[in-house]
Amino acid sequence: MEKSHKRLSLSERIIIETLLKENKSKTYIAIQLNRSTSSVSREVKKWVMKPSDKYCAELAHWYATEANKNKRNQDKINTYPRLKIFVYRGLLKGTTPELIAGQIKIKHPNDPIMTISHEAIYQHIYRHRQSILGKKLIKLLPYHHHKRRDKRKFNKNRIRIKDQVSIDNRPEHIQLREEAGHWEGDLMIGIGQKSAIATVVERKTRYTFIMQISNRKSKTVTHEFAKSLNTLPKHIRKSMTYDNGLEMANHKWLTNQTGMDIYFAHPYSSWERGTNENTNGLIRRFFPKGTDFNKITFKQLKQAEHNLNDRPRKVLGFKTPNEMMQIELNKIKYQNLEKNLTFN
């Protein structure tokens, strides 16, 4: 006799994913599957808590299969379903393990179960890299290498960039976004790591520059940063926070050219440059993963830059970065005008 509460099959989950994409209701989906609405609702709510969340049939099925196995020596992610759902939901959104690890600390500060390092997430993903689930998870990573690169011991304590100043020494007021002029920068890498573009975004106004670079050499990258940033007045050029990429080895030259202090984030801590990470995600809408930036024209980059800077942002009170930047540019004009009126 067939069980009355049979678990959902992969084919049923595929139907759920398909009908959700067609904006069908959970009741409608339940009728098509000859299931109760509550069963479908529980399945969907496990993964989709807000409109930006996605339901993936394959990932949901392999998660359910693994969860029902009585495995020994499970890692933390497999041990705690709540943690596993949080991590997998983040991966489905295209969030990096570094950002997932940072977000979970903020959202669950006092929950010992809901804490995980980015390294533990990577180990979980690559633990069974030959399995169907392993391959699926690897494809969700920004750089889905089949194998992880070995961490060489001689690199552990090696200082790669001379005279770099840690973000730990960055003035605390920069974190508050109360004044303009503090930027975050990065490179976006193209397919096969054979091409790249440079991006820099202002923390308060979200004003963004997208720069074409012919190569990833430090002199090339810092020259393009200086060229773009120097189009703005000095009071909009105060500091830049960057990661530990060698393209910023020429940071002292950049400081001399722009007057900006350069701070370096901790390794594998991309959330410390969250504004830039989020902006790069928006840029990916124009240039998806797998793009060869050598084939993207300067005009295309500037069109994407214009669209981003002319796009209303909720975080800006629905103003655009262009409007916010103009407000900051006008401040110095008003200050100079007040000084002149006082002097006269």
Short mmCIF file of C-alpha atoms in Angstrom, two decimals:
data_model
loop_
_atom_site.label_atom_id
_atom_site.label_comp_id
_atom_site.label_asym_id
_atom_site.label_seq_id
_atom_site.Cartn_x
_atom_site.Cartn_y
_atom_site.Cartn_z
CA MET A 1 0.00 0.00 0.00
CA GLU A 2 1.34 3.42 -1.01
CA LYS A 3 2.25 5.83 1.80
CA SER A 4 -0.20 8.68 2.25
CA HIS A 5 2.60 11.10 3.14
CA LYS A 6 5.15 10.23 0.46
CA ARG A 7 8.08 12.61 0.18
CA LEU A 8 8.24 14.98 -2.76
CA SER A 9 10.11 13.60 -5.75
CA LEU A 10 12.58 15.46 -7.95
CA SER A 11 10.04 15.61 -10.80
CA GLU A 12 7.48 17.17 -8.45
CA ARG A 13 10.00 19.76 -7.30
CA ILE A 14 10.77 20.59 -10.95
CA ILE A 15 7.05 21.21 -11.48
CA ILE A 16 7.02 23.46 -8.40
CA GLU A 17 10.01 25.45 -9.72
CA THR A 18 8.41 25.78 -13.19
CA LEU A 19 5.03 26.94 -11.89
CA LEU A 20 6.60 29.38 -9.41
CA LYS A 21 8.39 31.01 -12.33
CA GLU A 22 4.97 31.36 -13.97
CA ASN A 23 3.71 33.08 -10.80
CA LYS A 24 1.19 30.34 -10.06
CA SER A 25 -0.25 30.16 -6.55
CA LYS A 26 0.68 27.45 -4.07
CA THR A 27 -2.93 26.20 -4.19
CA TYR A 28 -2.75 25.85 -7.95
CA ILE A 29 0.56 24.01 -7.72
CA ALA A 30 -0.84 21.67 -5.05
CA ILE A 31 -3.77 20.77 -7.31
CA GLN A 32 -1.43 19.97 -10.21
CA LEU A 33 0.64 17.69 -7.97
CA ASN A 34 -2.36 16.16 -6.19
CA ARG A 35 -0.77 17.31 -2.94
CA SER A 36 -2.06 19.33 0.00
CA THR A 37 -1.51 23.06 -0.15
CA SER A 38 0.28 22.92 3.21
CA SER A 39 2.85 20.45 1.81
CA VAL A 40 3.65 22.71 -1.11
CA SER A 41 3.65 25.79 1.11
CA ARG A 42 6.14 24.22 3.56
CA GLU A 43 8.42 23.22 0.71
CA VAL A 44 8.40 26.68 -0.88
CA LYS A 45 8.68 28.66 2.38
CA LYS A 46 11.78 26.69 3.28
CA TRP A 47 13.58 28.44 0.42
CA VAL A 48 11.53 31.50 -0.56
CA MET A 49 11.03 33.93 2.30
CA LYS A 50 11.04 37.13 0.23
CA PRO A 51 10.60 38.00 -3.48
CA SER A 52 14.35 38.04 -4.18
CA ASP A 53 14.76 34.41 -3.02
CA LYS A 54 14.82 31.63 -5.60
CA TYR A 55 13.56 28.07 -5.56
CA CYS A 56 15.81 25.53 -7.27
CA ALA A 57 14.32 22.05 -7.69
CA GLU A 58 17.61 20.18 -7.91
CA LEU A 59 19.16 21.90 -4.90
CA ALA A 60 15.99 21.48 -2.82
CA HIS A 61 15.79 17.78 -3.70
CA TRP A 62 19.41 17.00 -2.91
CA TYR A 63 19.09 18.95 0.32
CA ALA A 64 16.05 16.87 1.31
CA THR A 65 17.82 13.64 0.35
CA GLU A 66 20.91 14.49 2.37
CA ALA A 67 18.84 15.68 5.34
CA ASN A 68 17.11 12.31 5.51
CA LYS A 69 20.33 10.33 5.60
CA ASN A 70 21.69 9.30 8.97
CA LYS A 71 25.30 10.20 8.29
CA ARG A 72 28.17 10.04 10.72
CA ASN A 73 30.80 12.77 11.00
CA GLN A 74 28.60 15.40 9.37
CA ASP A 75 30.00 18.90 9.07
CA LYS A 76 28.21 21.79 10.76
CA ILE A 77 26.21 22.77 7.69
CA ASN A 78 24.82 19.25 7.29
CA THR A 79 24.15 18.98 11.02
CA TYR A 80 21.93 22.05 11.37
CA PRO A 81 19.11 22.47 8.78
CA ARG A 82 18.56 26.17 9.63
CA LEU A 83 22.19 26.95 8.95
CA LYS A 84 22.16 24.88 5.77
CA ILE A 85 19.12 26.68 4.42
CA PHE A 86 20.69 30.09 5.17
CA VAL A 87 23.93 29.16 3.36
CA TYR A 88 22.21 27.54 0.35
CA ARG A 89 19.75 30.41 0.01
CA GLY A 90 22.67 32.82 -0.08
CA LEU A 91 24.49 30.76 -2.71
CA LEU A 92 21.36 30.70 -4.87
CA LYS A 93 21.36 34.53 -4.83
CA GLY A 94 24.96 34.56 -6.06
CA THR A 95 26.30 35.68 -2.68
CA THR A 96 29.91 34.70 -2.01
CA PRO A 97 30.79 32.50 1.00
CA GLU A 98 32.68 35.47 2.47
CA LEU A 99 29.55 37.64 2.37
CA ILE A 100 27.35 34.81 3.69
CA ALA A 101 29.68 34.35 6.66
CA GLY A 102 29.63 38.09 7.33
CA GLN A 103 25.84 38.44 6.99
CA ILE A 104 25.04 35.56 9.32
CA LYS A 105 27.09 37.17 12.10
CA ILE A 106 25.03 40.35 11.79
CA LYS A 107 21.61 38.66 11.49
CA HIS A 108 22.18 36.03 14.22
CA PRO A 109 24.72 37.60 16.62
CA ASN A 110 23.84 35.49 19.68
CA ASP A 111 23.01 32.15 18.07
CA PRO A 112 25.90 29.64 18.29
CA ILE A 113 24.30 27.41 15.68
CA MET A 114 23.94 30.22 13.16
CA THR A 115 27.62 30.98 12.78
CA ILE A 116 30.00 29.72 10.12
CA SER A 117 33.28 30.79 8.55
CA HIS A 118 33.71 31.25 4.83
CA GLU A 119 36.35 28.51 4.86
CA ALA A 120 33.86 26.03 6.36
CA ILE A 121 31.38 26.90 3.60
CA TYR A 122 34.01 26.29 0.92
CA GLN A 123 34.99 22.97 2.55
CA HIS A 124 31.34 21.91 2.57
CA ILE A 125 30.93 22.80 -1.10
CA TYR A 126 34.06 20.95 -2.22
CA ARG A 127 33.71 18.02 0.18
CA HIS A 128 31.97 15.92 -2.46
CA ARG A 129 32.81 17.91 -5.58
CA GLN A 130 32.17 14.93 -7.89
CA SER A 131 28.59 14.45 -6.67
CA ILE A 132 25.64 16.04 -8.42
CA LEU A 133 25.03 18.33 -5.46
CA GLY A 134 28.72 19.24 -5.26
CA LYS A 135 28.81 20.22 -8.93
CA LYS A 136 25.62 22.24 -8.48
CA LEU A 137 27.05 24.16 -5.51
CA ILE A 138 30.37 24.84 -7.28
CA LYS A 139 28.46 26.38 -10.21
CA LEU A 140 26.81 28.82 -7.78
CA LEU A 141 30.19 30.27 -6.79
CA PRO A 142 31.44 33.46 -8.52
CA TYR A 143 34.57 31.59 -9.66
CA HIS A 144 33.44 27.99 -10.00
CA HIS A 145 36.78 26.18 -10.21
CA HIS A 146 36.53 22.41 -10.27
CA LYS A 147 39.21 22.22 -7.59
CA ARG A 148 40.24 24.60 -4.86
CA ARG A 149 43.71 26.00 -5.06
CA ASP A 150 46.10 24.78 -2.40
CA LYS A 151 47.04 27.31 0.25
CA ARG A 152 50.81 27.44 0.29
CA LYS A 153 52.38 27.75 3.73
CA PHE A 154 54.95 30.27 2.56
CA ASN A 155 52.13 32.64 1.60
CA LYS A 156 50.45 32.53 5.00
CA ASN A 157 52.36 35.38 6.62
CA ARG A 158 53.80 36.90 3.50
CA ILE A 159 53.24 40.64 3.01
CA ARG A 160 52.30 40.95 -0.64
CA ILE A 161 51.92 44.73 -0.81
CA LYS A 162 54.49 46.98 0.81
CA ASP A 163 53.47 49.68 3.27
CA GLN A 164 49.80 48.83 3.11
CA VAL A 165 47.53 50.38 5.76
CA SER A 166 44.92 48.04 7.24
CA ILE A 167 41.23 48.92 7.38
CA ASP A 168 41.68 48.57 11.15
CA ASN A 169 43.45 51.94 11.00
CA ARG A 170 40.77 53.60 8.92
CA PRO A 171 39.01 56.44 10.83
CA GLU A 172 35.73 55.24 12.34
CA HIS A 173 33.69 58.09 10.89
CA ILE A 174 34.18 56.67 7.38
CA GLN A 175 31.98 53.73 8.34
CA LEU A 176 29.10 56.11 9.13
CA ARG A 177 28.75 57.44 5.54
CA GLU A 178 28.13 60.94 6.86
CA GLU A 179 30.50 62.62 4.41
CA ALA A 180 31.24 62.01 0.76
CA GLY A 181 34.69 61.29 -0.61
CA HIS A 182 35.30 57.76 0.65
CA TRP A 183 35.45 55.13 -2.07
CA GLU A 184 35.70 51.36 -2.48
CA GLY A 185 37.45 49.77 -5.45
CA ASP A 186 37.86 46.39 -7.10
CA LEU A 187 38.39 44.53 -10.36
CA MET A 188 35.75 42.46 -12.12
CA ILE A 189 37.35 39.52 -13.89
CA GLY A 190 36.18 38.19 -17.24
CA ILE A 191 35.96 34.64 -18.54
CA GLY A 192 39.08 32.56 -18.07
CA GLN A 193 40.59 35.40 -16.00
CA LYS A 194 41.95 36.82 -19.28
CA SER A 195 40.21 40.19 -19.12
CA ALA A 196 38.95 42.64 -16.51
CA ILE A 197 37.38 46.00 -15.83
CA ALA A 198 37.99 48.28 -12.83
CA THR A 199 35.19 49.65 -10.65
CA VAL A 200 35.11 52.23 -7.89
CA VAL A 201 32.05 53.42 -5.95
CA GLU A 202 31.58 56.26 -3.45
CA ARG A 203 30.21 54.99 -0.13
CA LYS A 204 27.69 57.77 0.62
CA THR A 205 26.32 58.66 -2.81
CA ARG A 206 26.88 55.26 -4.53
CA TYR A 207 28.33 57.20 -7.46
CA THR A 208 30.21 54.71 -9.64
CA PHE A 209 33.04 54.73 -12.18
CA ILE A 210 33.52 51.74 -14.51
CA MET A 211 36.93 51.76 -16.19
CA GLN A 212 38.33 49.89 -19.14
CA ILE A 213 41.79 48.42 -18.50
CA SER A 214 44.10 46.79 -21.01
CA ASN A 215 45.72 44.56 -18.37
CA ARG A 216 45.77 43.95 -14.60
CA LYS A 217 49.20 45.44 -13.92
CA SER A 218 49.31 47.81 -10.99
CA LYS A 219 50.48 50.82 -13.01
CA THR A 220 47.67 50.33 -15.51
CA VAL A 221 44.95 49.97 -12.88
CA THR A 222 46.07 52.81 -10.62
CA HIS A 223 46.47 55.12 -13.64
CA GLU A 224 42.83 54.50 -14.60
CA PHE A 225 41.69 55.07 -11.01
CA ALA A 226 43.57 58.38 -10.88
CA LYS A 227 42.30 59.44 -14.29
CA SER A 228 38.66 58.95 -13.28
CA LEU A 229 38.83 60.17 -9.70
CA ASN A 230 40.74 63.33 -10.60
CA THR A 231 37.73 64.51 -12.60
CA LEU A 232 36.21 65.28 -9.19
CA PRO A 233 37.26 68.07 -6.78
CA LYS A 234 39.53 67.35 -3.82
CA HIS A 235 36.76 67.28 -1.21
CA ILE A 236 35.26 64.26 -3.01
CA ARG A 237 38.63 62.45 -2.96
CA LYS A 238 39.43 61.50 0.63
CA SER A 239 40.04 57.74 0.81
CA MET A 240 39.69 54.40 -0.94
CA THR A 241 39.27 50.95 0.60
CA TYR A 242 40.55 48.06 -1.50
CA ASP A 243 41.18 44.33 -1.16
CA ASN A 244 44.64 42.72 -1.20
CA GLY A 245 44.94 42.37 -4.96
CA LEU A 246 48.41 43.04 -6.33
CA GLU A 247 46.94 45.54 -8.78
CA MET A 248 47.04 47.99 -5.87
CA ALA A 249 50.78 47.53 -5.23
CA ASN A 250 51.24 51.01 -6.72
CA HIS A 251 49.00 52.53 -4.02
CA LYS A 252 51.54 55.16 -2.92
CA TRP A 253 51.62 56.61 -6.42
CA LEU A 254 47.82 56.72 -6.42
CA THR A 255 47.84 58.60 -3.12
CA ASN A 256 50.34 61.13 -4.52
CA GLN A 257 48.23 61.65 -7.63
CA THR A 258 44.81 61.93 -5.98
CA GLY A 259 45.51 62.88 -2.36
CA MET A 260 43.47 59.87 -1.22
CA ASP A 261 44.43 57.60 1.68
CA ILE A 262 44.35 53.94 0.65
CA TYR A 263 43.16 51.31 3.14
CA PHE A 264 43.26 47.55 2.65
CA ALA A 265 40.51 45.18 3.79
CA HIS A 266 41.32 41.92 5.55
CA PRO A 267 41.88 38.87 3.31
CA TYR A 268 38.67 37.02 2.41
CA SER A 269 36.55 39.76 3.97
CA SER A 270 34.67 41.17 1.00
CA TRP A 271 31.85 42.41 3.27
CA GLU A 272 34.27 45.11 4.43
CA ARG A 273 33.79 46.54 0.94
CA GLY A 274 30.10 45.70 0.78
CA THR A 275 29.11 48.79 -1.22
CA ASN A 276 31.51 47.82 -3.98
CA GLU A 277 30.46 44.15 -3.88
CA ASN A 278 26.79 45.10 -4.23
CA THR A 279 27.59 47.53 -7.03
CA ASN A 280 29.53 44.86 -8.90
CA GLY A 281 26.45 42.67 -8.62
CA LEU A 282 24.43 45.41 -10.36
CA ILE A 283 27.10 45.73 -13.05
CA ARG A 284 26.79 41.97 -13.67
CA ARG A 285 23.27 42.65 -14.96
CA PHE A 286 24.91 44.38 -17.91
CA PHE A 287 27.91 42.05 -18.16
CA PRO A 288 27.02 38.57 -16.83
CA LYS A 289 29.55 36.01 -15.62
CA GLY A 290 31.40 34.58 -18.58
CA THR A 291 31.75 37.98 -20.28
CA ASP A 292 34.97 38.60 -22.20
CA PHE A 293 35.72 42.22 -21.30
CA ASN A 294 38.21 42.44 -24.16
CA LYS A 295 35.15 42.44 -26.43
CA ILE A 296 33.27 45.11 -24.48
CA THR A 297 33.70 48.62 -25.88
CA PHE A 298 34.40 51.80 -23.94
CA LYS A 299 30.99 53.08 -25.05
CA GLN A 300 29.24 50.02 -23.57
CA LEU A 301 31.02 50.48 -20.25
CA LYS A 302 30.11 54.16 -20.07
CA GLN A 303 26.48 53.37 -20.94
CA ALA A 304 26.33 50.90 -18.03
CA GLU A 305 28.00 53.48 -15.79
CA HIS A 306 25.44 56.12 -16.81
CA ASN A 307 22.53 53.72 -16.20
CA LEU A 308 23.79 52.89 -12.70
CA ASN A 309 24.36 56.53 -11.74
CA ASP A 310 20.97 57.56 -13.11
CA ARG A 311 19.12 54.73 -11.34
CA PRO A 312 17.02 55.68 -8.26
CA ARG A 313 18.11 53.79 -5.14
CA LYS A 314 15.92 52.98 -2.16
CA VAL A 315 18.94 53.39 0.13
CA LEU A 316 19.28 56.97 -1.18
CA GLY A 317 15.64 57.84 -0.53
CA PHE A 318 14.94 57.06 -4.20
CA LYS A 319 17.37 59.70 -5.40
CA THR A 320 19.95 58.75 -8.00
CA PRO A 321 23.72 58.63 -7.40
CA ASN A 322 24.01 61.50 -9.91
CA GLU A 323 21.66 63.63 -7.84
CA MET A 324 23.42 62.74 -4.59
CA MET A 325 26.83 63.52 -6.07
CA GLN A 326 25.58 66.86 -7.37
CA ILE A 327 24.41 67.74 -3.85
CA GLU A 328 27.91 67.02 -2.53
CA LEU A 329 29.54 69.00 -5.33
CA ASN A 330 27.29 71.98 -4.60
CA LYS A 331 28.22 72.00 -0.91
CA ILE A 332 31.66 73.47 -1.56
CA LYS A 333 30.13 76.11 -3.83
CA TYR A 334 27.74 77.20 -1.10
CA GLN A 335 30.55 77.22 1.46
CA ASN A 336 32.71 79.41 -0.78
CA LEU A 337 29.75 81.71 -1.43
CA GLU A 338 29.11 82.09 2.31
CA LYS A 339 32.80 82.90 2.90
CA ASN A 340 32.74 85.56 0.21
CA LEU A 341 29.55 87.13 1.57
CA THR A 342 31.01 87.14 5.11
CA PHE A 343 34.27 88.67 3.87
CA ASN A 344 32.49 91.40 1.95
#
